[in-house]
Amino acid sequence: MNPTVLDTPEALADFSNKTVATDELASLAKLNFNALSAKYAPTHRLVILMTTLLLMTLILIAHHQPWLALPTEVKVVFEVAQWVIGTIGLLAYLYNYFADPKKQYSLREQDISYQSGLVFNKTVCQPILRVQHVELKRGPIERKVGLASLQVFSAGGAMHTFEIPGLDYDNAENIRQYILSHKDLTQHG
Amino acid sequence: MDKELEAEVVEQATNATENDSTTHNWQRVSPIALLYFVLKVIKNIFGNFIYLAPALYLGYDKVAEDPSFWLPIIYGAVALIVLSAVLSFYFFQYRLSNQQIEIRSGVFSKKYINLPFSRIQNVELTEPLYYRPFGYTCMQLDTAGSVKQEAKVVAINKHLALQLKNEILAAHQPVTSTETEDVTETQTKIEDEVVLDTRNLDDLVIHGITNNRVWIFIAGMAPFIDQISDKIGQWLYFLGFNVEQYFEFEGKSGWQIATTAISLTLMVMIPITIFSIIGSIIAFHDFKLSRSGDRYIRRSGLFTRNEVTMRLSRLQVIVRQQDWLDVLLGRINLKFEQSNANFQQAQAGQLTNKIIVPSVTRKECQFLIDDAYPENKLKDVEFNRVSPRLLVRNLLLFILPISAVIASLAYQQQPIITIVYVLIFAVFISVLITMSYIRWGYAADDNFIYVRKGCLGVDYYCFPIYKVQQAGFKQSWFLKRKQLCSVEFVLASGAINIPYVTEATGLCLLDNSLYQVEQSKKNWM
């Protein structure tokens, strides 16, 4: 019922399109979820750590540079900024340490779902019929470690872009192909 | 067989346009468009008014000092504006051929747009005041795709525009039947337009009072807002009204302060209401909603007449909106909302993406809703309450900080009266929170989902289930323990939430919607 793994092109060839829910109503409660790439969580934590450290270093340099004498007010602002950035960075690190493993996705014949959130858990389900286009987004770090984010656009607008982060590149490409070759898209799109 | 038919359609279409002019070749728009371009340049300049203001202010003194030196420069600037308008006019060309429209424009950066009629989703005719005596109109063509891909023919003969519009929208009709009569039938259908609703002046005045339409007025006045506020200050001073005196609270009793507050509110409210009425008249003067075939056409406007056409299939959600004043007066604003995607760049004040029928009575409203979706049961559907935990959460979120404030006031040994004020305020807000909880309601039948919400006023949303673009299931850790959840339906016109329903109901709503979307495979537009 749920073609969960799509590692090989053969999976696409065996593609069936039984109508959902004639035998038993498919439910979001019964989704078979797949985990994101194992590389995602560590990379994400590293990025948060590096960003925080970089920002703090920049402020530290600006604070103690020898060329320009700063007014005391500015120095106070810098000090507060250090603390704020440090705290936010630490909290983000801790939060994602526990939240990242909760992120998971599920692919069914007719739709694709993504679940995330530690305290506020959210499952978004995107019917493939309503997809307008699909993109793979890869930043420099994602390219380095071989990850990709899958973005699925519907007519719901930019606020409701469906995105799955941290997929292995090959897997992301497979999912993209699966969506693009979906019968609904090729016929109704 | 199909090809033959297609050829015939094309021939018919081209014949129709050939009658008026040979639009096959590249051609310019009417010279009246010069006015349009001049105004556009000026508008662009005034759009950056904030940056220009200091320069203009300084400039004014300089010019007054030495007109003989500065006048040529001003003339030069005017000449430049005119020249750029002439150039924009010269380079603006369009061509109609083979069921498509091509537009070339731009002086330095050239733009070329090619739009097949079948890809045009919406045709909007706008008649600025200065076009009307000459019978010209602006024709805006929207595609479902991106914002950049939209075309505007800036001045076109109104007669030709209407003809073109019919043709474009007819190109949309899925001509599946092989009978050629079908085409002529749709052609005739287009002509008999049924007026569904008109609005009179008194309706518009009511609409102005109950709804804030100030922005329509302000949007037009934006470049002059500084001068206006200066003038108002001068008038007030002239009338012997000292503003500063008003804000001296020392040595005044609580009641005096209260009366001051009330009179101040009135002083602000009355002009706002008047402007709002004016705004409402500007936007909705001579409002007419009509239907021809499967298309709704809205025409309105005092200065610039606006014509919006929407196919019924593009309708995403019906919103039946009532503010508290509307509830008292028994009036309803009815909105037919369509896809938002094209209009994110549009100004906040524009009404183009929805067909709004201002301040209709209950009966008229029901008639219009039934006309659009005959099988909907908005009128007599029974709404389910959401879980009372929503009320508890909202009250807690609000009351905890308030009680902290009261505690700290008491701790500082403030006079009882301050604490009483805070308490009155707290009770007032709590009543609002309770009202808003009572308003929440949802219902579903085979084809539609209905949502009711509001606070003092009440809004009803009704959308066909198969129009859902995306579905969301939200559950916080606390909700999970109580087996509650919130659900979200994303439509092309925006998202609609239902908070705090039981997990089973939420899942049922979502699963059913997804099933309808995926199984019916109906197009959403």
XYZ file of C-alpha atoms in Angstrom:
714
model
C 0.000 0.000 0.000
C 2.674 2.447 0.945
C 5.703 2.517 -1.308
C 7.946 3.825 1.386
C 11.382 3.317 -0.091
C 12.150 4.533 -3.552
C 15.781 3.794 -3.959
C 15.633 2.145 -7.335
C 14.066 3.197 -10.606
C 12.399 -0.227 -10.620
C 10.116 1.041 -7.929
C 8.843 3.570 -10.424
C 8.306 0.958 -13.073
C 6.199 -1.105 -10.679
C 4.112 1.928 -10.029
C 0.470 1.134 -9.421
C -2.335 3.505 -8.785
C -4.980 1.704 -6.843
C -7.576 4.096 -5.543
C -6.972 4.755 -1.924
C -9.521 3.890 0.690
C -11.782 1.476 -1.100
C -10.792 -1.353 1.223
C -10.003 0.608 4.328
C -9.880 4.350 4.694
C -6.278 5.420 4.625
C -5.625 7.594 7.615
C -2.985 10.103 8.522
C -2.860 8.308 11.863
C -1.540 5.175 10.144
C 1.263 6.697 8.108
C 4.478 4.690 7.848
C 7.121 7.278 8.431
C 10.686 7.271 7.132
C 13.499 8.987 8.968
C 15.518 11.760 7.369
C 19.118 11.149 6.406
C 21.331 10.154 9.331
C 23.650 12.987 8.362
C 20.975 15.645 8.795
C 20.817 16.045 12.582
C 24.593 16.291 13.189
C 24.999 18.681 10.257
C 22.160 20.852 11.480
C 23.670 21.020 14.973
C 27.075 21.842 13.546
C 25.601 24.655 11.447
C 23.859 26.148 14.484
C 27.053 25.894 16.532
C 29.217 27.446 13.826
C 26.763 30.279 13.143
C 26.573 31.137 16.834
C 30.327 31.036 17.273
C 30.903 33.082 14.135
C 28.493 35.812 15.241
C 29.983 35.888 18.729
C 33.530 36.083 17.338
C 32.573 38.956 15.042
C 31.144 40.904 17.957
C 34.146 40.054 20.078
C 36.458 41.381 17.371
C 34.371 44.535 16.975
C 34.434 44.963 20.748
C 38.152 44.661 21.248
C 39.548 46.019 18.003
C 42.333 48.518 18.712
C 41.605 51.081 15.978
C 38.423 52.754 17.130
C 37.573 53.794 20.668
C 33.949 52.828 21.258
C 31.526 54.763 23.475
C 30.507 52.887 26.629
C 26.903 52.566 25.412
C 28.029 50.607 22.384
C 30.189 48.380 24.551
C 27.189 47.609 26.762
C 25.113 46.794 23.681
C 27.852 44.452 22.458
C 28.005 42.713 25.799
C 24.256 42.197 25.917
C 24.317 41.011 22.299
C 26.959 38.409 23.191
C 24.745 36.992 25.903
C 21.598 37.051 23.788
C 23.237 35.339 20.818
C 24.936 32.817 23.078
C 21.683 31.932 24.824
C 19.674 31.690 21.604
C 22.395 29.530 20.045
C 22.493 27.200 23.034
C 18.698 26.903 23.157
C 18.497 26.279 19.407
C 21.183 23.605 19.748
C 19.375 21.899 22.600
C 15.967 22.167 20.952
C 17.145 20.710 17.674
C 19.050 17.981 19.484
C 15.680 16.646 20.575
C 13.496 17.948 17.721
C 15.502 16.771 14.699
C 14.918 13.043 15.348
C 11.178 13.805 15.357
C 11.270 15.017 11.762
C 10.073 12.331 9.391
C 8.285 11.933 6.110
C 5.977 9.484 4.451
C 5.192 8.828 0.838
C 1.920 7.269 -0.204
C 0.540 6.586 -3.635
C -1.437 9.804 -3.731
C 0.253 12.138 -1.304
C 3.376 13.028 0.608
C 3.473 13.915 4.300
C 5.991 15.505 6.616
C 5.922 15.509 10.385
C 7.938 17.747 12.670
C 7.931 19.519 16.004
C 8.901 18.585 19.531
C 6.269 20.303 21.674
C 4.003 21.437 18.849
C 3.815 18.464 16.556
C 2.580 19.098 13.033
C 1.848 16.775 10.160
C 1.377 18.318 6.739
C -0.021 16.263 3.929
C 0.352 17.354 0.309
C -1.757 15.559 -2.297
C 0.372 15.068 -5.404
C -2.585 16.015 -7.580
C -2.300 19.603 -6.321
C 1.453 19.963 -6.837
C 2.456 22.769 -9.193
C 6.178 22.245 -9.219
C 8.972 20.570 -7.288
C 12.414 21.861 -6.441
C 15.512 20.494 -4.804
C 17.241 23.120 -2.713
C 20.906 22.631 -1.863
C 23.002 25.160 -0.029
C 26.814 24.962 0.050
C 26.865 22.883 3.232
C 24.142 20.566 1.975
C 26.143 20.021 -1.219
C 29.264 19.302 0.806
C 27.653 16.524 2.842
C 25.377 15.266 0.059
C 22.036 16.383 1.403
C 19.117 18.143 -0.257
C 15.858 19.781 0.752
C 12.775 18.918 -1.228
C 10.375 21.783 -1.849
C 6.912 21.129 -3.197
C 4.849 24.079 -4.341
C 1.071 24.079 -4.542
C -1.381 26.888 -5.187
C -1.566 27.389 -1.438
C 0.995 30.161 -1.674
C 4.518 30.786 -0.454
C 3.478 30.521 3.190
C 2.466 26.923 2.640
C 5.374 25.574 0.676
C 5.781 21.952 1.605
C 9.400 21.277 2.499
C 11.298 18.207 3.643
C 14.838 19.071 4.756
C 17.820 16.775 5.123
C 17.191 14.072 2.555
C 20.032 12.150 0.975
C 20.508 13.654 -2.450
C 19.721 10.461 -4.382
C 16.637 9.816 -2.333
C 15.449 13.403 -2.792
C 15.971 13.095 -6.533
C 13.971 9.858 -6.545
C 11.089 11.429 -4.671
C 11.156 14.368 -7.050
C 11.001 12.018 -10.011
C 8.205 10.071 -8.371
C 6.149 13.234 -7.948
C 6.903 14.497 -11.446
C 6.038 11.202 -13.107
C 2.866 10.830 -11.092
C -0.092 10.133 -13.314
C -2.149 12.937 -11.773
C 0.462 15.519 -12.628
C 1.077 14.389 -16.145
C -2.633 14.259 -16.888
C -4.139 17.067 -14.877
C -1.212 19.387 -14.291
C -12.273 15.786 -36.340
C -10.897 17.680 -33.425
C -8.466 19.565 -35.615
C -11.229 20.686 -37.912
C -13.142 22.042 -34.998
C -10.105 23.810 -33.647
C -9.481 25.455 -36.975
C -13.037 26.618 -37.053
C -12.807 28.101 -33.589
C -9.642 29.946 -34.517
C -11.223 31.230 -37.669
C -14.261 32.430 -35.808
C -12.144 34.154 -33.248
C -9.968 35.891 -35.780
C -12.969 36.940 -37.776
C -14.400 38.584 -34.735
C -11.347 40.705 -34.201
C -10.837 41.437 -37.866
C -14.142 43.213 -37.995
C -12.847 46.049 -35.885
C -9.304 46.451 -37.010
C -6.516 44.419 -38.425
C -4.997 43.316 -35.165
C -2.843 40.698 -36.848
C 0.001 43.124 -37.245
C 1.953 44.839 -34.552
C 0.103 47.929 -33.561
C 0.190 50.692 -31.015
C -2.502 51.501 -28.545
C -4.615 54.633 -28.805
C -2.808 57.945 -28.203
C -4.995 58.401 -25.147
C -2.521 56.038 -23.496
C -0.060 58.971 -23.429
C -2.058 60.277 -20.490
C -1.777 56.915 -18.812
C 1.992 56.845 -19.232
C 2.418 60.423 -17.971
C 0.393 59.609 -14.882
C 2.361 56.422 -14.390
C 5.672 58.301 -14.428
C 4.313 60.857 -11.980
C 2.966 58.091 -9.803
C 6.365 56.420 -9.768
C 7.991 59.663 -8.725
C 5.478 60.245 -5.982
C 5.805 56.642 -4.891
C 9.270 57.674 -3.750
C 7.856 60.826 -2.242
C 9.454 60.243 1.150
C 12.929 60.395 -0.340
C 12.083 63.376 -2.491
C 10.333 65.401 0.180
C 13.417 67.120 1.671
C 14.734 67.933 -1.784
C 11.389 69.393 -2.819
C 11.187 71.387 0.381
C 14.645 72.877 -0.122
C 13.917 73.290 -3.785
C 10.842 75.375 -3.145
C 12.822 78.066 -1.322
C 15.488 78.116 -3.997
C 12.920 78.492 -6.741
C 11.178 81.316 -4.914
C 14.544 83.057 -4.545
C 15.661 82.820 -8.118
C 12.906 81.744 -10.520
C 14.783 82.681 -13.663
C 17.518 80.153 -12.886
C 15.302 77.294 -11.729
C 12.337 77.548 -14.073
C 14.175 76.066 -17.068
C 15.135 73.109 -14.931
C 11.518 72.563 -13.942
C 10.445 72.835 -17.564
C 13.193 70.381 -18.389
C 11.869 67.923 -15.819
C 8.358 68.244 -17.208
C 9.701 67.723 -20.698
C 11.545 64.628 -19.536
C 8.374 63.190 -18.059
C 6.494 63.847 -21.290
C 9.337 62.434 -23.365
C 9.492 59.241 -21.344
C 5.741 58.893 -21.677
C 5.956 59.361 -25.439
C 8.752 56.809 -25.679
C 6.868 54.282 -23.535
C 3.873 54.869 -25.762
C 5.934 54.495 -28.927
C 7.474 51.222 -27.849
C 4.276 49.709 -26.528
C 2.904 47.431 -29.195
C 0.622 44.466 -29.254
C -0.524 41.879 -31.692
C -3.292 39.325 -31.761
C -2.923 36.207 -33.768
C -3.834 32.555 -33.599
C -5.568 32.662 -30.267
C -2.740 34.413 -28.545
C -1.751 37.903 -27.591
C 1.758 39.295 -27.817
C 2.885 42.470 -26.138
C 6.149 44.317 -26.668
C 7.035 47.121 -24.306
C 9.880 48.935 -22.573
C 12.199 51.721 -23.675
C 15.581 50.593 -22.393
C 14.824 47.147 -21.050
C 12.617 45.506 -23.593
C 9.879 43.207 -22.519
C 8.102 40.682 -24.641
C 5.101 38.709 -23.492
C 3.368 35.990 -25.389
C 0.165 34.680 -23.918
C -2.010 32.015 -25.499
C -5.657 32.723 -24.730
C -6.076 29.337 -23.121
C -3.545 30.237 -20.433
C -5.258 33.457 -19.450
C -7.146 32.916 -16.244
C -8.685 36.250 -15.630
C -9.483 39.369 -17.598
C -9.879 42.599 -15.747
C -11.072 45.805 -17.353
C -10.248 49.062 -15.622
C -11.574 52.388 -16.828
C -9.779 55.351 -15.303
C -11.726 58.569 -15.183
C -9.802 60.137 -18.051
C -10.483 57.188 -20.388
C -14.199 57.234 -19.997
C -15.178 60.115 -22.322
C -13.219 58.435 -25.129
C -14.510 54.921 -24.553
C -11.179 53.314 -23.772
C -10.191 50.840 -21.129
C -7.153 49.092 -19.620
C -7.187 45.366 -20.087
C -5.239 43.324 -17.580
C -4.653 39.663 -18.345
C -3.717 37.309 -15.534
C -2.294 33.857 -15.798
C -2.371 31.288 -13.066
C 1.384 31.058 -13.153
C 3.686 33.708 -11.868
C 3.316 37.344 -11.062
C 5.759 38.389 -13.751
C 3.772 36.678 -16.464
C 0.907 39.090 -16.566
C 0.106 41.441 -19.344
C -1.661 44.730 -19.573
C -2.937 46.402 -22.710
C -2.949 49.966 -21.491
C -5.517 51.533 -23.792
C -7.877 49.583 -25.922
C -11.208 50.440 -27.407
C -13.852 49.303 -24.978
C -15.930 47.587 -27.600
C -12.941 45.638 -28.847
C -11.882 44.850 -25.291
C -15.248 43.325 -24.461
C -15.180 41.272 -27.613
C -11.664 40.085 -26.909
C -12.610 39.201 -23.389
C -15.439 37.009 -24.513
C -13.144 35.337 -26.955
C -10.427 34.735 -24.413
C -12.816 33.299 -21.898
C -14.472 31.195 -24.560
C -11.087 29.755 -25.443
C -11.133 28.386 -21.938
C -14.296 26.423 -22.318
C -13.347 22.795 -22.702
C -14.706 22.090 -26.161
C -15.009 18.366 -25.758
C -18.196 17.931 -27.688
C -17.754 17.611 -31.416
C -20.913 19.552 -32.167
C -20.112 22.952 -33.563
C -23.346 24.331 -32.163
C -21.659 24.134 -28.798
C -19.363 26.980 -29.643
C -22.103 29.236 -30.858
C -24.098 28.345 -27.806
C -21.400 29.550 -25.482
C -21.028 32.606 -27.635
C -24.675 33.493 -27.160
C -24.590 32.559 -23.523
C -21.943 35.175 -22.988
C -24.251 37.847 -24.225
C -27.194 37.243 -21.927
C -25.942 38.502 -18.639
C -28.116 38.200 -15.566
C -27.778 40.909 -12.968
C -27.662 39.231 -9.578
C -27.180 42.159 -7.299
C -26.866 45.929 -7.299
C -26.010 48.264 -4.450
C -27.643 51.624 -3.808
C -26.146 54.642 -2.130
C -27.748 53.877 1.234
C -26.207 50.398 1.174
C -22.819 51.960 0.570
C -23.268 54.432 3.419
C -24.109 51.537 5.721
C -21.103 49.707 4.395
C -18.895 52.721 5.085
C -20.133 52.937 8.664
C -19.857 49.262 9.493
C -16.589 48.586 7.720
C -13.387 50.483 7.728
C -12.852 51.549 4.150
C -10.635 54.477 5.085
C -7.704 52.990 3.267
C -9.396 53.409 -0.095
C -9.552 57.080 0.622
C -6.103 57.250 2.134
C -4.480 55.287 -0.680
C -5.606 57.981 -3.091
C -4.500 60.747 -0.797
C -1.153 59.277 0.241
C 1.066 61.837 -1.526
C -0.751 64.706 0.134
C -1.197 63.288 3.613
C 1.392 65.636 5.138
C -0.240 68.754 3.837
C -3.650 67.526 4.953
C -2.573 66.822 8.512
C -0.870 70.221 8.683
C -4.022 71.886 7.452
C -6.173 70.040 9.975
C -3.896 71.180 12.789
C -4.187 74.764 11.588
C -7.951 74.580 11.388
C -8.227 73.189 14.872
C -6.021 75.940 16.190
C -8.051 78.475 14.292
C -11.229 77.207 15.908
C -9.712 77.890 19.309
C -8.992 74.296 20.109
C -5.804 73.823 22.042
C -4.557 70.310 21.607
C -1.914 70.485 24.301
C -4.436 71.488 26.916
C -6.242 68.266 26.254
C -3.403 66.102 27.358
C -2.658 67.741 30.682
C -3.938 65.155 33.090
C -2.487 66.612 36.270
C -5.077 67.770 38.748
C -7.934 66.159 36.879
C -10.241 63.555 38.338
C -10.746 60.124 36.893
C -14.084 61.102 35.412
C -12.607 64.091 33.651
C -9.940 61.890 32.153
C -12.620 59.406 31.077
C -14.716 62.097 29.372
C -11.583 63.359 27.675
C -10.881 59.872 26.424
C -14.439 59.439 25.158
C -14.559 62.797 23.406
C -11.139 62.140 21.887
C -12.301 58.778 20.595
C -15.364 60.434 19.097
C -13.236 63.128 17.532
C -11.110 60.482 15.893
C -14.000 58.176 15.040
C -16.278 60.704 13.357
C -13.841 61.824 10.649
C -12.702 58.233 10.158
C -16.308 57.160 9.661
C -16.916 59.971 7.202
C -13.780 59.098 5.252
C -14.780 55.462 5.397
C -18.164 56.266 3.868
C -16.450 58.263 1.137
C -14.018 55.398 0.565
C -16.870 52.930 0.339
C -18.632 55.099 -2.249
C -15.423 55.524 -4.270
C -14.876 51.793 -4.382
C -18.412 50.498 -4.766
C -20.368 53.228 -6.543
C -22.873 51.775 -8.968
C -22.028 48.262 -7.868
C -23.327 45.551 -10.094
C -22.761 41.831 -9.800
C -23.934 39.819 -12.724
C -23.581 36.343 -14.008
C -23.317 35.115 -17.532
C -22.866 31.422 -18.072
C -20.353 30.274 -15.506
C -18.778 33.681 -15.035
C -19.348 36.249 -12.352
C -18.761 39.858 -13.295
C -18.381 42.622 -10.766
C -18.482 46.250 -11.859
C -18.059 49.165 -9.531
C -16.190 52.382 -8.856
C -16.799 56.104 -8.845
C -13.653 57.489 -10.470
C -12.047 54.407 -11.906
C -14.566 51.840 -12.961
C -13.391 48.375 -12.269
C -14.609 45.233 -13.888
C -13.560 41.902 -12.469
C -14.540 38.635 -14.053
C -14.258 35.321 -12.295
C -15.231 31.917 -13.507
C -17.271 29.959 -11.017
C -14.727 27.152 -11.116
C -12.087 29.560 -9.827
C -14.055 30.245 -6.678
C -12.242 28.763 -3.688
C -14.166 29.816 -0.638
C -17.273 31.803 0.192
C -16.856 34.110 3.167
C -19.927 35.532 4.841
C -18.630 38.277 7.061
C -20.354 40.355 9.721
C -18.784 42.879 12.064
C -20.623 43.676 15.288
C -22.320 46.656 13.650
C -23.292 44.429 10.740
C -24.848 42.019 13.217
C -26.898 44.855 14.714
C -28.005 46.154 11.322
C -28.501 42.705 9.821
C -26.088 43.310 6.952
C -23.521 40.899 5.552
C -20.402 41.298 3.454
C -20.185 38.420 1.070
C -16.821 37.538 -0.434
C -16.115 35.151 -3.251
C -12.412 34.479 -2.884
C -10.233 33.059 -5.593
C -6.582 32.156 -5.869
C -4.230 34.437 -4.012
C -1.075 33.463 -5.819
C -1.199 36.165 -8.463
C -1.908 39.011 -6.173
C 0.764 38.930 -3.530
C 2.420 41.856 -5.210
C -0.791 43.809 -5.410
C -1.373 46.749 -3.129
C -3.110 46.120 0.143
C -5.983 48.324 -0.940
C -6.845 46.445 -4.075
C -9.940 44.341 -4.160
C -9.158 42.585 -7.378
C -8.656 39.036 -6.223
C -12.019 38.680 -4.601
C -15.508 39.520 -5.576
C -16.908 41.300 -2.576
C -20.567 42.183 -2.325
C -20.824 44.920 0.298
C -23.524 45.027 2.967
C -26.174 42.749 1.540
C -29.211 41.708 3.507
C -29.608 38.195 4.806
C -31.983 37.208 2.030
C -29.837 38.582 -0.785
C -26.814 36.913 0.742
C -28.483 33.525 0.825
C -29.621 33.980 -2.755
C -26.073 34.700 -3.916
C -24.574 31.792 -1.966
C -27.183 29.406 -3.331
C -26.533 30.729 -6.802
C -22.845 29.873 -6.569
C -23.133 26.582 -4.713
C -26.709 25.317 -4.977
C -26.074 22.185 -2.903
C -24.488 23.956 0.052
C -26.275 23.947 3.390
C -24.667 26.935 5.074
C -28.053 28.255 6.070
C -29.259 25.289 8.079
C -26.151 23.300 8.860
C -25.652 22.631 12.545
C -22.265 23.717 13.818
C -20.252 21.672 16.288
C -18.509 23.392 19.164
C -14.769 23.156 19.592
C -13.413 21.827 22.878
C -13.888 24.089 25.934
C -10.179 23.645 26.568
C -9.605 26.366 23.990
C -11.520 28.736 26.245
C -9.574 27.560 29.294
C -6.237 28.009 27.528
C -7.018 31.484 26.223
C -8.344 32.638 29.579
C -5.307 31.254 31.388
C -2.922 32.856 28.897
C -4.619 36.172 29.516
C -5.522 36.024 33.213
C -2.119 34.927 34.508
C -0.304 38.122 33.455
C -3.269 40.266 34.519
C -3.375 38.775 37.989
C 0.355 39.381 38.216
C -0.269 43.043 37.422
C -3.012 43.264 40.057
C -0.833 41.550 42.633
C 2.017 43.940 42.003
C -0.359 46.926 42.180
C -1.735 45.699 45.486
C 1.780 45.091 46.727
C 2.725 48.671 45.937
C -0.358 49.757 47.918
C -1.918 51.610 45.042
C -5.384 53.062 45.670
C -8.219 50.572 45.251
C -9.530 52.523 42.268
C -6.564 51.540 40.030
C -7.075 47.897 40.855
C -10.772 48.264 40.038
C -9.894 49.732 36.623
C -7.569 46.848 35.892
C -10.260 44.417 36.995
C -12.897 46.020 34.775
C -10.491 45.816 31.872
C -9.766 42.165 32.670
C -13.458 41.281 32.829
C -14.050 43.041 29.511
C -11.286 41.101 27.776
C -12.459 37.849 29.364
C -15.927 38.433 27.968
C -14.403 38.944 24.522
C -12.392 35.735 24.857
C -15.517 33.833 25.878
C -17.479 35.327 22.980
C -14.785 34.307 20.543
C -14.856 30.769 21.957
C -18.632 30.577 21.549
C -18.305 31.714 17.925
C -15.982 28.877 16.961
C -17.848 26.193 15.139
C -17.350 23.697 12.344
C -19.452 21.360 10.278
C -19.049 19.175 7.256
C -21.324 17.467 4.796
C -20.628 15.381 1.723
C -19.312 18.244 -0.365
C -18.477 21.172 1.877
C -16.732 22.102 5.082
C -18.185 24.992 7.030
C -16.340 27.027 9.629
C -17.749 29.723 11.857
C -15.635 32.123 13.848
C -15.514 35.662 15.107
C -15.799 37.558 18.336
C -18.453 40.256 18.467
C -19.052 39.840 14.776
C -19.290 36.498 13.057
C -17.707 35.094 9.900
C -18.769 31.982 8.050
C -16.486 30.139 5.663
C -17.756 27.549 3.253
C -15.540 25.684 0.807
C -15.915 22.636 -1.411
C -13.760 19.869 0.042
C -12.141 18.948 -3.252
C -10.532 22.416 -3.471
C -8.123 21.635 -0.637
C -4.476 22.097 -1.636
C -2.815 20.806 1.493
C -3.964 19.467 4.815
C -2.323 19.872 8.205
C -2.720 18.152 11.540
C -1.371 19.992 14.580
C -1.077 18.667 18.060
C 0.901 20.035 20.943
C 2.099 17.835 23.746
C -0.757 19.064 25.948
C -3.363 18.474 23.268
C -2.104 14.955 22.699
C -2.691 14.083 26.342
C -6.289 15.275 26.034
C -6.657 13.596 22.612
C -7.383 16.901 20.923
C -5.881 18.452 17.821
C -6.116 21.409 15.455
C -6.574 20.970 11.751
C -5.626 23.234 8.888
C -6.952 23.273 5.356
C -4.842 25.191 2.870
C -6.828 26.508 -0.072
C -5.559 28.543 -2.991
C -7.102 31.575 -1.311
C -5.457 31.000 2.073
C -5.529 28.675 5.052
C -8.526 27.847 7.232
C -7.985 26.498 10.719
C -10.233 24.599 13.072
C -8.713 24.535 16.560
C -9.230 22.087 19.420
C -11.350 19.331 17.964
C -11.100 15.753 19.145
C -8.351 13.717 17.553
C -10.841 11.343 15.982
C -12.894 14.161 14.413
C -9.797 15.971 13.179
C -8.368 12.874 11.534
C -11.733 12.045 10.042
C -12.052 15.538 8.519
C -8.520 15.399 7.116
C -8.690 11.852 5.809
C -12.028 12.501 4.202
C -10.764 15.668 2.511
C -7.632 13.982 1.214
C -9.733 11.105 -0.024
C -12.084 13.443 -1.892
C -9.207 15.375 -3.454
C -7.242 12.320 -4.497
C -10.135 10.180 -5.534
C -12.238 12.716 -7.429
C -9.165 14.225 -9.150
C -11.231 17.311 -9.804
C -9.369 20.397 -10.872
C -9.297 23.176 -8.312
C -9.784 25.945 -10.847
